[in-house]
């Protein structure tokens, strides 16, 4: 605790002293590229894409510690990140007011991080490994499959052909979590390059700040390695990626803090995961004048996880294979077509022992093979109009054949305004326990309906983006509205018709929808200073036991304000982010309050390295009792899953980034 107070004190002194010494001048210049506008302070803002997309570049990623993917959306108004429970430290995202299960995750435009990997996937992607993140809202392109309902998040990793040298990032926080990241790349020839990326993180403290006997955060240790090869020639581009991960989390009651006079055994949680991936992408240029190309993408993963929550145990092994063949060409300057075929295979081997009632559970095996075809047409009238309809046909050996239509339209009547609209369907195969394993951190009786249907939803939306000249500078103003309507959905019914202290995964019987409206503005207040303000309203409802009600643990609104300042020589950078998170409902319909969070960071650039120091949750707001009935963990009323806000208080950190240009 003393170390934590000391680091926060040092952080405060540094902000005051350097803030007084800060100089005023121009921030880094804006660079025009073919498809995007790159801004050093705000990352990358999409301009010409037909879909409504935010592109978070490295300039924005380094504005916070960004230890992993889950911490990379601090300054993004569209994506909400929160803890999924108070026992495992897992984080979840929400987009357009809905769970991250309806967001298609891609790694370099290949579907990934699905199914069993979903609950902890935000912690599987180290921040220093990422080159950029693309967040696409609404119906996405049919090229990448049918699983995108509310949008896509595509992660671009550092590429061996784009870097040459050695980089390191070392991080330490006041919770005594240590992270070390190393990556190096070598250009063997002018066409062939290779790189290796390493990540290690470790936290072995058992701090209990609210005196409930449970660790505030689990003990954590992760080893993560990626190895890449790239061959780039005028006619052929080939990229191979191999990856392995070991992740272990130990939480629950701590002998140091729990009631030592209790005769009950200590409640513990344990999650041990091993994951291996292979991804190989090949692109062949057939006619450069017409952008005619053929691409083959292959991906395979093996995911094994052992989960234990008190007496409940859930073990799963998921094997996935994915292949996609694409052909694309410009028929004329205004017309483009893209066609392709894909094949996805999943196998889930699950063993579930709920509350210790099945000491020797049988292994449940679920498999699904889904071949598919797609076609997409794009019409472009200069930079004024783009129309992109697309359709997919897929056949699942579990659910039969289904069709996925999607449409995107972008219209720019002038340089000041751009209008976008999209509509389309999304489908997904539910895997109740694999995708929601963190909900087992309770004493609830869990049941899964044996006939869960394929989830199916329509999504439609519109947005307007404006660049308005104002006082010699440019005001960027965006407004958007999206509506998602479920035809079939797997709902999680807490304490419903099956009784108190129950959780039932069942098919939707009634309506389920979300409305989201968001407005945001970015403006350079003065030389070197940029500000972004955003506000979003959510109306998310679902039918439970015949009654339409607000979806639990979903905030009704969110406000965001970010300030970023760089000194004239770009030696100092100051970043502050404030978030107002709205109120919402708990499972029993009682309400949780709105709360405000503040994060800040100072970065000092040197010739070959940079030093950064910052703080998270500087308002020190946290839930008083994140675990219900924590002193009686073996009863049915015990519940660590109703987490609606921070579970830990203020946290300070310090880190260093080092870069050596050539090996």
PDB file of C-alpha atoms in Angstrom, residues 439-440 442-448 491-506 587-588 635-639:
ATOM      1  CA  UNK A 439     -20.485 -16.471 -15.172  1.00  0.00           C
ATOM      2  CA  UNK A 440     -19.676 -19.701 -13.312  1.00  0.00           C
ATOM      3  CA  UNK A 442     -21.233 -17.819  -8.455  1.00  0.00           C
ATOM      4  CA  UNK A 443     -23.358 -20.261  -6.477  1.00  0.00           C
ATOM      5  CA  UNK A 444     -26.114 -20.233  -9.083  1.00  0.00           C
ATOM      6  CA  UNK A 445     -27.668 -23.390 -10.489  1.00  0.00           C
ATOM      7  CA  UNK A 446     -26.750 -23.226 -14.203  1.00  0.00           C
ATOM      8  CA  UNK A 447     -28.830 -24.863 -16.929  1.00  0.00           C
ATOM      9  CA  UNK A 448     -28.351 -24.800 -20.700  1.00  0.00           C
ATOM     10  CA  UNK A 491     -30.383 -15.069 -23.642  1.00  0.00           C
ATOM     11  CA  UNK A 492     -28.968 -15.389 -20.127  1.00  0.00           C
ATOM     12  CA  UNK A 493     -31.921 -15.425 -17.736  1.00  0.00           C
ATOM     13  CA  UNK A 494     -30.790 -14.679 -14.168  1.00  0.00           C
ATOM     14  CA  UNK A 495     -33.134 -15.554 -11.288  1.00  0.00           C
ATOM     15  CA  UNK A 496     -36.007 -16.017 -13.717  1.00  0.00           C
ATOM     16  CA  UNK A 497     -38.804 -18.564 -13.970  1.00  0.00           C
ATOM     17  CA  UNK A 498     -36.486 -21.353 -12.800  1.00  0.00           C
ATOM     18  CA  UNK A 499     -36.202 -19.668  -9.405  1.00  0.00           C
ATOM     19  CA  UNK A 500     -33.886 -17.538  -7.315  1.00  0.00           C
ATOM     20  CA  UNK A 501     -30.120 -18.023  -7.659  1.00  0.00           C
ATOM     21  CA  UNK A 502     -30.415 -19.628 -11.096  1.00  0.00           C
ATOM     22  CA  UNK A 503     -28.918 -18.918 -14.503  1.00  0.00           C
ATOM     23  CA  UNK A 504     -30.599 -20.303 -17.581  1.00  0.00           C
ATOM     24  CA  UNK A 505     -29.250 -20.131 -21.138  1.00  0.00           C
ATOM     25  CA  UNK A 506     -32.341 -20.264 -23.332  1.00  0.00           C
ATOM     26  CA  UNK A 587     -30.250  -8.741 -12.131  1.00  0.00           C
ATOM     27  CA  UNK A 588     -32.857  -7.991  -9.422  1.00  0.00           C
ATOM     28  CA  UNK A 635     -24.104 -20.732  -0.608  1.00  0.00           C
ATOM     29  CA  UNK A 636     -26.335 -20.268  -3.644  1.00  0.00           C
ATOM     30  CA  UNK A 637     -26.496 -16.509  -2.955  1.00  0.00           C
ATOM     31  CA  UNK A 638     -22.751 -16.061  -3.592  1.00  0.00           C
ATOM     32  CA  UNK A 639     -22.185 -14.061  -6.785  1.00  0.00           C
TER      33      UNK A 639
END
